[in-house]
Structures are given as C-alpha cells and as structure tokens.
C-alpha cells in the first residue's frame, strides 16, 4: 500500500475479522453487497448461533462481564443469586450478547448487594410482557415441553384472575377441576 502523498510501496501483514447479521450471499445476489468484496472477506466463515440457542454460555459470559465491570466500576460483586441466574437463563435475548452485557452492567450499577438479585434486573427480564411469547422465543422445539410451559402460564393466569379459586379457574380454562 502507499500512504497518501508517498511514492514508495509499504508492506504490512494484517488479518481482518468482519461480522454481520446479514445473509451476505443473499445480499450479493440482490445487488446490495459487492461480490468482489464478499469473496475477499469470505476466507473463513464462522457462524455463531444467537445466545438464545446457546444458553449454556450465559453463566460463562456473565462471569466475564462481572469481572470486567467490577474492575471498571470499582465494585466487588461476586455473582448472581439463583433466581437472577434463572431469569437470565430463561430470557430470550433478542439483543444477543450485547444485551446481556448491558443488562449485567446496569444491574451492577444499581445493585446495593454483593450478589446480583432478581430485583436488580430490568422489568423486561423479570416480568416478560407476554410470557407465552417469551416461552416460544426460547427456541425449544419440543412440543411437549412448550405445551407444558404454556399450560402452566395459562393456569397461573386463570388462578390469578379468580383469586386462587380452582373451580372458577377450571371453568375459565374450560377444563375439569
């Protein structure tokens, strides 16, 4: 390469890592991404599934973010209470790893304890607006476990609506007591 205004070539050894959420072959086919650039970039293609498809990474990532923000914020938060961990594990993470990182940072800033609690987490994680949609967003393809979870949600809603009266709840659900 040549620097602006120079007449001599220079050498450098670089590796470029690029990331996108777009389907680049489809973008090339549609004329929205340069084909020559695609082939220059596409030497080694690594597909990383979304966080909701690899929930086992959540505790590991959480530990990394706790260490990072303890150092940056000067805090000494040691981990998560089990309820908070369960909520993080069950959340669908539409914003992926970045959303998890921001959630941990926010919780650490707000927390007054040595461990993060469920109350330190944002409302969207503690109380999903639509628990059925949240259950479906988990990505579990098992009909049995998904139906079981949706049944549990609907039964709880009926019990809440009838103030715990199981007979009236069963009538609302149109099932036997």
mmCIF file of C-alpha atoms in Angstrom:
data_model
loop_
_atom_site.group_PDB
_atom_site.id
_atom_site.type_symbol
_atom_site.label_atom_id
_atom_site.label_comp_id
_atom_site.label_asym_id
_atom_site.label_seq_id
_atom_site.Cartn_x
_atom_site.Cartn_y
_atom_site.Cartn_z
ATOM 1 C CA UNK A 1 0.000 0.000 0.000
ATOM 2 C CA UNK A 2 1.031 3.618 -0.308
ATOM 3 C CA UNK A 3 0.332 6.354 2.176
ATOM 4 C CA UNK A 4 -1.283 9.438 0.782
ATOM 5 C CA UNK A 5 1.412 11.515 -0.934
ATOM 6 C CA UNK A 6 4.114 8.800 -0.819
ATOM 7 C CA UNK A 7 5.751 7.257 -3.868
ATOM 8 C CA UNK A 8 7.067 4.058 -2.282
ATOM 9 C CA UNK A 9 5.074 0.935 -1.543
ATOM 10 C CA UNK A 10 4.915 -0.343 2.035
ATOM 11 C CA UNK A 11 4.211 -3.848 3.261
ATOM 12 C CA UNK A 12 2.047 -4.881 6.162
ATOM 13 C CA UNK A 13 0.657 -8.128 7.498
ATOM 14 C CA UNK A 14 -2.953 -7.876 8.658
ATOM 15 C CA UNK A 15 -5.862 -10.140 9.366
ATOM 16 C CA UNK A 16 -9.343 -8.740 9.014
ATOM 17 C CA UNK A 17 -12.256 -10.034 11.059
ATOM 18 C CA UNK A 18 -15.677 -8.873 9.934
ATOM 19 C CA UNK A 19 -19.057 -9.704 11.436
ATOM 20 C CA UNK A 20 -22.608 -9.215 10.267
ATOM 21 C CA UNK A 21 -26.116 -10.421 10.976
ATOM 22 C CA UNK A 22 -26.966 -10.230 7.297
ATOM 23 C CA UNK A 23 -27.019 -13.144 4.855
ATOM 24 C CA UNK A 24 -24.182 -11.884 2.637
ATOM 25 C CA UNK A 25 -24.684 -14.367 -0.242
ATOM 26 C CA UNK A 26 -28.323 -13.187 -0.437
ATOM 27 C CA UNK A 27 -27.172 -9.543 -0.239
ATOM 28 C CA UNK A 28 -24.725 -10.171 -3.116
ATOM 29 C CA UNK A 29 -27.474 -11.853 -5.175
ATOM 30 C CA UNK A 30 -29.784 -8.885 -4.537
ATOM 31 C CA UNK A 31 -27.059 -6.431 -5.571
ATOM 32 C CA UNK A 32 -26.797 -4.806 -2.129
ATOM 33 C CA UNK A 33 -23.258 -6.036 -1.365
ATOM 34 C CA UNK A 34 -20.253 -6.043 -3.678
ATOM 35 C CA UNK A 35 -19.445 -9.525 -4.895
ATOM 36 C CA UNK A 36 -15.696 -8.910 -5.100
ATOM 37 C CA UNK A 37 -15.638 -7.652 -1.505
ATOM 38 C CA UNK A 38 -17.650 -10.667 -0.367
ATOM 39 C CA UNK A 39 -15.094 -13.070 -1.859
ATOM 40 C CA UNK A 40 -12.190 -11.134 -0.356
ATOM 41 C CA UNK A 41 -13.778 -11.314 3.090
ATOM 42 C CA UNK A 42 -15.167 -14.836 2.908
ATOM 43 C CA UNK A 43 -11.960 -16.794 3.522
ATOM 44 C CA UNK A 44 -13.080 -18.478 6.740
ATOM 45 C CA UNK A 45 -16.758 -18.284 7.564
ATOM 46 C CA UNK A 46 -17.730 -18.856 11.205
ATOM 47 C CA UNK A 47 -21.411 -18.959 12.094
ATOM 48 C CA UNK A 48 -22.175 -18.138 15.713
ATOM 49 C CA UNK A 49 -25.714 -19.021 16.778
ATOM 50 C CA UNK A 50 -27.718 -16.464 18.778
ATOM 51 C CA UNK A 51 -27.448 -16.514 22.553
ATOM 52 C CA UNK A 52 -30.956 -17.957 22.936
ATOM 53 C CA UNK A 53 -29.684 -21.066 21.104
ATOM 54 C CA UNK A 54 -26.661 -21.490 23.389
ATOM 55 C CA UNK A 55 -27.970 -20.730 26.844
ATOM 56 C CA UNK A 56 -25.148 -22.729 28.435
ATOM 57 C CA UNK A 57 -22.904 -19.749 27.583
ATOM 58 C CA UNK A 58 -24.921 -17.326 29.745
ATOM 59 C CA UNK A 59 -23.203 -18.171 33.080
ATOM 60 C CA UNK A 60 -19.756 -18.016 31.454
ATOM 61 C CA UNK A 61 -20.466 -14.680 29.780
ATOM 62 C CA UNK A 62 -21.996 -13.340 32.976
ATOM 63 C CA UNK A 63 -18.783 -14.165 34.877
ATOM 64 C CA UNK A 64 -16.707 -12.369 32.223
ATOM 65 C CA UNK A 65 -18.929 -9.283 32.405
ATOM 66 C CA UNK A 66 -18.900 -9.298 36.221
ATOM 67 C CA UNK A 67 -15.093 -9.333 36.232
ATOM 68 C CA UNK A 68 -14.893 -6.620 33.556
ATOM 69 C CA UNK A 69 -17.319 -4.247 35.254
ATOM 70 C CA UNK A 70 -16.048 -4.923 38.783
ATOM 71 C CA UNK A 71 -12.694 -3.633 37.569
ATOM 72 C CA UNK A 72 -14.152 -0.735 35.602
ATOM 73 C CA UNK A 73 -16.705 0.355 38.217
ATOM 74 C CA UNK A 74 -14.637 -0.452 41.303
ATOM 75 C CA UNK A 75 -17.334 -2.802 42.640
ATOM 76 C CA UNK A 76 -16.971 -6.202 44.292
ATOM 77 C CA UNK A 77 -19.999 -8.133 43.094
ATOM 78 C CA UNK A 78 -19.279 -11.835 43.425
ATOM 79 C CA UNK A 79 -22.039 -13.392 41.333
ATOM 80 C CA UNK A 80 -25.751 -13.911 40.900
ATOM 81 C CA UNK A 81 -28.396 -15.178 43.246
ATOM 82 C CA UNK A 82 -30.042 -18.337 41.846
ATOM 83 C CA UNK A 83 -33.315 -16.549 40.991
ATOM 84 C CA UNK A 84 -31.478 -13.902 38.967
ATOM 85 C CA UNK A 85 -29.458 -16.583 37.184
ATOM 86 C CA UNK A 86 -32.640 -18.474 36.322
ATOM 87 C CA UNK A 87 -34.232 -15.322 34.894
ATOM 88 C CA UNK A 88 -31.166 -14.627 32.743
ATOM 89 C CA UNK A 89 -31.178 -18.228 31.539
ATOM 90 C CA UNK A 90 -34.881 -18.159 30.607
ATOM 91 C CA UNK A 91 -34.893 -14.770 28.857
ATOM 92 C CA UNK A 92 -34.951 -14.862 25.018
ATOM 93 C CA UNK A 93 -32.100 -12.300 24.487
ATOM 94 C CA UNK A 94 -33.287 -10.621 21.276
ATOM 95 C CA UNK A 95 -30.308 -8.255 21.597
ATOM 96 C CA UNK A 96 -27.935 -11.187 21.909
ATOM 97 C CA UNK A 97 -24.644 -10.982 23.871
ATOM 98 C CA UNK A 98 -24.592 -7.162 23.783
ATOM 99 C CA UNK A 99 -27.958 -7.073 25.543
ATOM 100 C CA UNK A 100 -26.674 -9.494 28.208
ATOM 101 C CA UNK A 101 -23.570 -7.366 28.740
ATOM 102 C CA UNK A 102 -25.604 -4.160 29.071
ATOM 103 C CA UNK A 103 -28.022 -5.911 31.445
ATOM 104 C CA UNK A 104 -25.182 -7.067 33.715
ATOM 105 C CA UNK A 105 -23.553 -3.619 33.695
ATOM 106 C CA UNK A 106 -26.880 -1.934 34.529
ATOM 107 C CA UNK A 107 -27.585 -4.407 37.332
ATOM 108 C CA UNK A 108 -24.128 -3.854 38.806
ATOM 109 C CA UNK A 109 -24.572 -0.084 38.790
ATOM 110 C CA UNK A 110 -27.941 -0.376 40.550
ATOM 111 C CA UNK A 111 -27.145 -3.196 42.952
ATOM 112 C CA UNK A 112 -26.501 -2.490 46.609
ATOM 113 C CA UNK A 113 -25.503 -6.079 47.401
ATOM 114 C CA UNK A 114 -22.530 -8.401 46.946
ATOM 115 C CA UNK A 115 -24.550 -10.563 44.551
ATOM 116 C CA UNK A 116 -26.928 -9.541 41.789
ATOM 117 C CA UNK A 117 -30.551 -10.182 42.657
ATOM 118 C CA UNK A 118 -33.637 -10.544 40.502
ATOM 119 C CA UNK A 119 -34.717 -7.076 41.638
ATOM 120 C CA UNK A 120 -31.535 -5.640 40.082
ATOM 121 C CA UNK A 121 -32.618 -6.859 36.638
ATOM 122 C CA UNK A 122 -34.785 -4.823 34.236
ATOM 123 C CA UNK A 123 -38.548 -5.356 34.177
ATOM 124 C CA UNK A 124 -38.415 -6.920 30.695
ATOM 125 C CA UNK A 125 -36.396 -9.799 32.142
ATOM 126 C CA UNK A 126 -38.210 -10.132 35.472
ATOM 127 C CA UNK A 127 -41.703 -9.808 34.043
ATOM 128 C CA UNK A 128 -41.887 -10.507 30.317
ATOM 129 C CA UNK A 129 -44.802 -8.611 28.760
ATOM 130 C CA UNK A 130 -46.040 -11.802 27.168
ATOM 131 C CA UNK A 131 -44.780 -14.920 28.937
ATOM 132 C CA UNK A 132 -46.183 -17.170 26.210
ATOM 133 C CA UNK A 133 -44.247 -15.279 23.529
ATOM 134 C CA UNK A 134 -41.176 -15.394 25.766
ATOM 135 C CA UNK A 135 -41.590 -19.155 26.127
ATOM 136 C CA UNK A 136 -41.874 -19.583 22.365
ATOM 137 C CA UNK A 137 -38.865 -17.305 21.815
ATOM 138 C CA UNK A 138 -36.713 -19.658 23.905
ATOM 139 C CA UNK A 139 -36.359 -21.689 20.741
ATOM 140 C CA UNK A 140 -37.227 -25.051 22.305
ATOM 141 C CA UNK A 141 -38.596 -27.242 19.519
ATOM 142 C CA UNK A 142 -40.101 -29.816 21.869
ATOM 143 C CA UNK A 143 -43.880 -29.661 21.557
ATOM 144 C CA UNK A 144 -44.333 -31.459 24.890
ATOM 145 C CA UNK A 145 -42.222 -29.067 26.962
ATOM 146 C CA UNK A 146 -43.568 -25.971 25.193
ATOM 147 C CA UNK A 147 -47.213 -27.053 25.644
ATOM 148 C CA UNK A 148 -46.486 -27.852 29.297
ATOM 149 C CA UNK A 149 -44.991 -24.388 29.839
ATOM 150 C CA UNK A 150 -47.885 -22.631 28.082
ATOM 151 C CA UNK A 151 -50.397 -24.664 30.132
ATOM 152 C CA UNK A 152 -48.608 -23.615 33.326
ATOM 153 C CA UNK A 153 -48.771 -19.944 32.262
ATOM 154 C CA UNK A 154 -52.472 -20.126 31.396
ATOM 155 C CA UNK A 155 -53.350 -21.952 34.622
ATOM 156 C CA UNK A 156 -51.483 -19.315 36.643
ATOM 157 C CA UNK A 157 -53.313 -16.534 34.791
ATOM 158 C CA UNK A 158 -56.671 -18.179 35.492
ATOM 159 C CA UNK A 159 -55.817 -18.644 39.161
ATOM 160 C CA UNK A 160 -54.743 -15.005 39.388
ATOM 161 C CA UNK A 161 -57.964 -13.876 37.702
ATOM 162 C CA UNK A 162 -60.097 -15.926 40.124
ATOM 163 C CA UNK A 163 -58.002 -15.074 43.205
ATOM 164 C CA UNK A 164 -56.972 -18.709 43.626
ATOM 165 C CA UNK A 165 -60.422 -20.258 43.174
ATOM 166 C CA UNK A 166 -59.582 -23.510 41.390
ATOM 167 C CA UNK A 167 -63.167 -24.339 40.393
ATOM 168 C CA UNK A 168 -63.691 -20.964 38.711
ATOM 169 C CA UNK A 169 -60.203 -21.121 37.163
ATOM 170 C CA UNK A 170 -61.046 -24.532 35.651
ATOM 171 C CA UNK A 171 -64.230 -23.086 34.169
ATOM 172 C CA UNK A 172 -62.280 -20.193 32.617
ATOM 173 C CA UNK A 173 -59.814 -22.683 31.142
ATOM 174 C CA UNK A 174 -62.682 -24.957 30.012
ATOM 175 C CA UNK A 175 -61.112 -27.964 31.691
ATOM 176 C CA UNK A 176 -62.223 -30.225 34.519
ATOM 177 C CA UNK A 177 -61.379 -29.248 38.086
#
